[in-house]
PDB file of C-alpha atoms in Angstrom:
ATOM      1  CA  MET A1018      20.022 118.302 224.062  1.00 62.00           C
ATOM      2  CA  GLN A1019      22.060 115.578 225.734  1.00 72.00           C
ATOM      3  CA  THR A1020      24.414 115.447 222.746  1.00 69.00           C
ATOM      4  CA  GLN A1021      24.997 119.207 223.044  1.00 75.00           C
ATOM      5  CA  ASN A1022      25.748 118.870 226.775  1.00 80.00           C
ATOM      6  CA  LEU A1023      28.172 116.039 226.040  1.00 76.00           C
ATOM      7  CA  LEU A1024      29.931 118.159 223.441  1.00 80.00           C
ATOM      8  CA  ASP A1025      29.997 121.194 225.752  1.00 86.00           C
ATOM      9  CA  ASN A1026      31.558 119.175 228.575  1.00 87.00           C
ATOM     10  CA  TYR A1027      34.039 117.591 226.201  1.00 88.00           C
ATOM     11  CA  CYS A1028      35.094 121.029 224.835  1.00 88.00           C
ATOM     12  CA  ARG A1029      35.429 122.285 228.435  1.00 92.00           C
ATOM     13  CA  ASP A1030      37.738 119.352 229.263  1.00 93.00           C
ATOM     14  CA  LEU A1031      39.830 119.977 226.142  1.00 91.00           C
ATOM     15  CA  GLY A1032      40.125 123.602 227.254  1.00 93.00           C
ATOM     16  CA  LYS A1033      41.217 122.519 230.734  1.00 95.00           C
ATOM     17  CA  VAL A1034      44.075 120.483 229.259  1.00 95.00           C
ATOM     18  CA  ILE A1035      45.186 123.412 227.129  1.00 94.00           C
ATOM     19  CA  GLY A1036      44.744 125.840 230.051  1.00 95.00           C
ATOM     20  CA  ASN A1037      46.846 123.625 232.298  1.00 95.00           C
ATOM     21  CA  LEU A1038      49.574 123.507 229.623  1.00 96.00           C
ATOM     22  CA  HIS A1039      49.574 127.318 229.518  1.00 95.00           C
ATOM     23  CA  SER A1040      49.607 127.526 233.298  1.00 95.00           C
ATOM     24  CA  LEU A1041      52.553 125.173 233.488  1.00 97.00           C
ATOM     25  CA  GLU A1042      54.512 127.271 230.998  1.00 96.00           C
ATOM     26  CA  VAL A1043      53.802 130.509 232.924  1.00 95.00           C
ATOM     27  CA  MET A1044      54.821 128.901 236.221  1.00 96.00           C
ATOM     28  CA  LEU A1045      58.056 127.615 234.656  1.00 97.00           C
ATOM     29  CA  ARG A1046      58.784 131.126 233.306  1.00 95.00           C
ATOM     30  CA  LEU A1047      58.064 132.653 236.722  1.00 94.00           C
ATOM     31  CA  PHE A1048      60.354 130.193 238.448  1.00 95.00           C
ATOM     32  CA  LEU A1049      63.217 130.622 235.944  1.00 96.00           C
ATOM     33  CA  HIS A1050      62.836 134.406 235.945  1.00 94.00           C
ATOM     34  CA  ASN A1051      63.415 134.478 239.693  1.00 92.00           C
ATOM     35  CA  VAL A1052      65.854 131.599 240.150  1.00 94.00           C
ATOM     36  CA  ASP A1053      68.025 131.393 236.992  1.00 94.00           C
ATOM     37  CA  LEU A1054      69.783 134.703 237.549  1.00 91.00           C
ATOM     38  CA  GLU A1055      72.800 133.834 235.363  1.00 90.00           C
ATOM     39  CA  ARG A1056      70.915 134.297 232.084  1.00 90.00           C
ATOM     40  CA  TYR A1057      69.516 137.796 232.563  1.00 89.00           C
ATOM     41  CA  GLY A1058      71.263 139.009 235.709  1.00 84.00           C
ATOM     42  CA  SER A1059      70.533 139.619 239.313  1.00 84.00           C
ATOM     43  CA  PRO A1060      68.163 141.055 240.334  1.00 78.00           C
ATOM     44  CA  PRO A1061      65.941 139.767 237.542  1.00 80.00           C
ATOM     45  CA  PRO A1062      64.749 142.404 235.066  1.00 78.00           C
ATOM     46  CA  LYS A1063      61.457 143.997 235.959  1.00 80.00           C
ATOM     47  CA  VAL A1064      58.666 142.979 233.635  1.00 77.00           C
ATOM     48  CA  SER A1065      55.721 145.268 232.993  1.00 80.00           C
ATOM     49  CA  LEU A1066      53.459 144.431 230.114  1.00 78.00           C
ATOM     50  CA  ASP A1067      50.811 146.976 231.057  1.00 84.00           C
ATOM     51  CA  ASN A1068      51.785 149.866 228.790  1.00 86.00           C
ATOM     52  CA  ILE A1069      53.496 148.278 225.831  1.00 87.00           C
ATOM     53  CA  GLU A1070      52.525 148.758 222.176  1.00 89.00           C
ATOM     54  CA  VAL A1071      52.856 146.622 219.060  1.00 91.00           C
ATOM     55  CA  ASP A1072      56.274 147.096 217.402  1.00 92.00           C
ATOM     56  CA  GLU A1073      57.783 148.343 220.654  1.00 90.00           C
ATOM     57  CA  PHE A1074      60.885 146.607 222.071  1.00 87.00           C
ATOM     58  CA  VAL A1075      61.002 145.271 225.630  1.00 85.00           C
ATOM     59  CA  GLN A1076      63.849 143.956 227.766  1.00 86.00           C
ATOM     60  CA  GLU A1077      64.375 140.244 227.203  1.00 89.00           C
ATOM     61  CA  SER A1078      63.465 138.027 230.142  1.00 91.00           C
ATOM     62  CA  TYR A1079      62.026 134.571 230.708  1.00 93.00           C
ATOM     63  CA  PHE A1080      58.548 136.073 230.327  1.00 90.00           C
ATOM     64  CA  VAL A1081      59.109 137.275 226.783  1.00 90.00           C
ATOM     65  CA  ASN A1082      61.931 135.158 225.357  1.00 93.00           C
ATOM     66  CA  TYR A1083      61.466 132.589 222.636  1.00 94.00           C
ATOM     67  CA  ASP A1084      62.291 129.500 224.703  1.00 96.00           C
ATOM     68  CA  SER A1085      60.104 126.526 223.898  1.00 95.00           C
ATOM     69  CA  LEU A1086      58.322 124.528 226.589  1.00 96.00           C
ATOM     70  CA  GLY A1087      61.039 121.891 226.116  1.00 96.00           C
ATOM     71  CA  ASP A1088      63.767 124.461 226.812  1.00 97.00           C
ATOM     72  CA  LEU A1089      61.962 125.696 229.921  1.00 98.00           C
ATOM     73  CA  VAL A1090      61.354 122.190 231.292  1.00 98.00           C
ATOM     74  CA  LYS A1091      65.040 121.218 230.739  1.00 98.00           C
ATOM     75  CA  LYS A1092      66.339 124.360 232.508  1.00 98.00           C
ATOM     76  CA  TYR A1093      63.845 123.964 235.360  1.00 98.00           C
ATOM     77  CA  ASN A1094      64.598 120.253 235.782  1.00 98.00           C
ATOM     78  CA  ASP A1095      68.342 120.952 235.765  1.00 97.00           C
ATOM     79  CA  ILE A1096      67.938 123.515 238.554  1.00 97.00           C
ATOM     80  CA  VAL A1097      65.711 121.453 240.856  1.00 97.00           C
ATOM     81  CA  THR A1098      67.920 118.401 240.304  1.00 97.00           C
ATOM     82  CA  SER A1099      71.125 120.336 241.054  1.00 96.00           C
ATOM     83  CA  ARG A1100      69.497 121.597 244.277  1.00 94.00           C
ATOM     84  CA  GLU A1101      68.588 118.036 245.319  1.00 94.00           C
ATOM     85  CA  MET A1102      64.856 118.440 244.800  1.00 94.00           C
ATOM     86  CA  SER A1103      64.420 115.920 241.989  1.00 95.00           C
ATOM     87  CA  GLU A1104      60.924 115.078 243.228  1.00 96.00           C
ATOM     88  CA  LEU A1105      59.812 118.466 241.779  1.00 96.00           C
ATOM     89  CA  ARG A1106      60.999 117.631 238.222  1.00 98.00           C
ATOM     90  CA  VAL A1107      58.478 118.143 235.457  1.00 98.00           C
ATOM     91  CA  ASP A1108      57.510 115.098 233.423  1.00 97.00           C
ATOM     92  CA  GLU A1109      59.182 115.618 230.052  1.00 97.00           C
ATOM     93  CA  ASN A1110      56.435 113.634 228.253  1.00 95.00           C
ATOM     94  CA  ILE A1111      54.267 116.733 228.689  1.00 96.00           C
ATOM     95  CA  ILE A1112      56.358 118.422 226.008  1.00 96.00           C
ATOM     96  CA  LYS A1113      55.137 115.959 223.370  1.00 94.00           C
ATOM     97  CA  LEU A1114      51.553 116.349 224.553  1.00 94.00           C
ATOM     98  CA  ARG A1115      51.814 120.137 224.274  1.00 95.00           C
ATOM     99  CA  ASP A1116      53.391 119.905 220.830  1.00 94.00           C
ATOM    100  CA  ALA A1117      50.618 117.568 219.712  1.00 94.00           C
ATOM    101  CA  PHE A1118      47.957 120.043 220.900  1.00 93.00           C
ATOM    102  CA  ALA A1119      49.804 122.968 219.350  1.00 93.00           C
ATOM    103  CA  HIS A1120      50.588 121.368 215.974  1.00 93.00           C
ATOM    104  CA  GLY A1121      48.298 118.344 215.762  1.00 94.00           C
ATOM    105  CA  ARG A1122      44.811 117.663 214.498  1.00 94.00           C
ATOM    106  CA  VAL A1123      41.815 116.744 216.641  1.00 91.00           C
ATOM    107  CA  LEU A1124      39.750 114.446 214.433  1.00 91.00           C
ATOM    108  CA  GLY A1125      36.981 111.947 214.750  1.00 87.00           C
ATOM    109  CA  SER A1126      35.091 109.538 212.597  1.00 86.00           C
ATOM    110  CA  GLN A1127      31.838 111.219 213.630  1.00 83.00           C
ATOM    111  CA  PRO A1128      30.950 114.761 214.681  1.00 79.00           C
ATOM    112  CA  SER A1129      30.700 113.888 218.375  1.00 80.00           C
ATOM    113  CA  PRO A1130      33.225 112.867 221.044  1.00 86.00           C
ATOM    114  CA  PRO A1131      35.427 111.078 221.714  1.00 87.00           C
ATOM    115  CA  PHE A1132      37.964 112.468 219.241  1.00 91.00           C
ATOM    116  CA  THR A1133      41.561 111.550 218.635  1.00 94.00           C
ATOM    117  CA  LEU A1134      44.591 113.861 218.566  1.00 94.00           C
ATOM    118  CA  TYR A1135      47.005 113.132 215.709  1.00 95.00           C
ATOM    119  CA  LYS A1136      50.468 114.709 215.436  1.00 94.00           C
ATOM    120  CA  PHE A1137      52.166 114.439 212.034  1.00 94.00           C
ATOM    121  CA  GLY A1138      55.753 115.182 211.113  1.00 91.00           C
ATOM    122  CA  LYS A1139      57.084 117.150 208.198  1.00 89.00           C
ATOM    123  CA  PRO A1140      56.686 115.562 204.789  1.00 89.00           C
ATOM    124  CA  SER A1141      59.555 113.579 203.385  1.00 84.00           C
ATOM    125  CA  GLY A1142      60.823 114.084 199.834  1.00 80.00           C
ATOM    126  CA  GLU A1143      58.542 111.234 198.753  1.00 84.00           C
ATOM    127  CA  HIS A1144      55.226 112.851 199.791  1.00 86.00           C
ATOM    128  CA  GLN A1145      55.115 110.749 202.929  1.00 91.00           C
ATOM    129  CA  VAL A1146      54.295 112.106 206.357  1.00 92.00           C
ATOM    130  CA  LYS A1147      55.295 110.260 209.545  1.00 92.00           C
ATOM    131  CA  VAL A1148      52.596 109.819 212.189  1.00 94.00           C
ATOM    132  CA  GLU A1149      54.376 111.012 215.378  1.00 94.00           C
ATOM    133  CA  ARG A1150      51.628 110.672 217.965  1.00 94.00           C
ATOM    134  CA  ILE A1151      48.090 109.379 218.329  1.00 95.00           C
ATOM    135  CA  THR A1152      46.333 110.368 221.553  1.00 94.00           C
ATOM    136  CA  ASN A1153      42.919 109.040 222.457  1.00 93.00           C
ATOM    137  CA  LEU A1154      40.902 111.972 223.809  1.00 94.00           C
ATOM    138  CA  SER A1155      38.261 109.948 225.623  1.00 93.00           C
ATOM    139  CA  LYS A1156      36.612 111.563 228.627  1.00 92.00           C
ATOM    140  CA  GLU A1157      38.733 109.371 230.904  1.00 95.00           C
ATOM    141  CA  ASN A1158      41.992 110.216 229.157  1.00 95.00           C
ATOM    142  CA  LEU A1159      41.173 113.939 229.240  1.00 95.00           C
ATOM    143  CA  ALA A1160      40.487 113.693 232.979  1.00 95.00           C
ATOM    144  CA  GLU A1161      43.879 111.939 233.452  1.00 96.00           C
ATOM    145  CA  HIS A1162      45.678 114.669 231.401  1.00 96.00           C
ATOM    146  CA  ILE A1163      43.982 117.379 233.458  1.00 96.00           C
ATOM    147  CA  ARG A1164      44.952 115.651 236.736  1.00 97.00           C
ATOM    148  CA  HIS A1165      48.537 114.986 235.639  1.00 97.00           C
ATOM    149  CA  LEU A1166      49.103 118.510 234.328  1.00 97.00           C
ATOM    150  CA  LEU A1167      47.602 120.086 237.449  1.00 96.00           C
ATOM    151  CA  GLY A1168      50.038 117.994 239.494  1.00 97.00           C
ATOM    152  CA  GLN A1169      52.926 119.290 237.384  1.00 97.00           C
ATOM    153  CA  VAL A1170      51.771 122.915 237.851  1.00 96.00           C
ATOM    154  CA  ASN A1171      51.482 122.312 241.611  1.00 96.00           C
ATOM    155  CA  GLY A1172      55.030 120.884 241.676  1.00 96.00           C
ATOM    156  CA  VAL A1173      56.451 124.009 239.993  1.00 97.00           C
ATOM    157  CA  GLU A1174      54.439 126.173 242.379  1.00 95.00           C
ATOM    158  CA  LYS A1175      56.020 124.273 245.272  1.00 95.00           C
ATOM    159  CA  ALA A1176      59.458 124.908 243.737  1.00 96.00           C
ATOM    160  CA  CYS A1177      58.620 128.630 243.492  1.00 94.00           C
ATOM    161  CA  LYS A1178      57.550 128.691 247.153  1.00 94.00           C
ATOM    162  CA  THR A1179      60.806 126.924 248.080  1.00 93.00           C
ATOM    163  CA  PHE A1180      63.300 128.887 245.954  1.00 92.00           C
ATOM    164  CA  CYS A1181      61.633 132.310 245.645  1.00 89.00           C
ATOM    165  CA  PRO A1182      58.954 132.544 248.359  1.00 88.00           C
ATOM    166  CA  ASP A1183      58.571 136.323 248.004  1.00 84.00           C
ATOM    167  CA  ILE A1184      56.861 135.983 244.646  1.00 80.00           C
ATOM    168  CA  ILE A1185      54.196 133.423 245.600  1.00 76.00           C
ATOM    169  CA  GLY A1186      52.267 133.695 248.811  1.00 62.00           C
TER     170      GLY A1186
END
């Protein structure tokens, strides 16, 4: 039973890291939607996803565009830096962590934690694959990722409250 609890807690912590990555992306999109008015115009386009259907077209905005997390972080960091609020910049190392979780493999030498996250590149012409990242997913490292990501989300929330206070109370 203790092994099952350990695995349940470990899976919960992995989920928290992934959830914080998603929260960060949504907060960046919210910020850019309301602050970067050059891209889509001012006022920002209204976004309603309540009554849409598959194969329907919607107005492009930061909420639905194809920008990667790297694109969003760069645009956000450029804006807060240009407005002399560099302390609110997002740590760009998070992009590699997110890419590793999105495209990597969580593997272990045994069927119980801790596991390791491996990110591999595209194969070369010689059937070789570059190892791009190895992340130890120990309980302590997961806790640090959760803490760091939550701090990044809170920083973007602070930027939203500063630059577009009407959207976040």
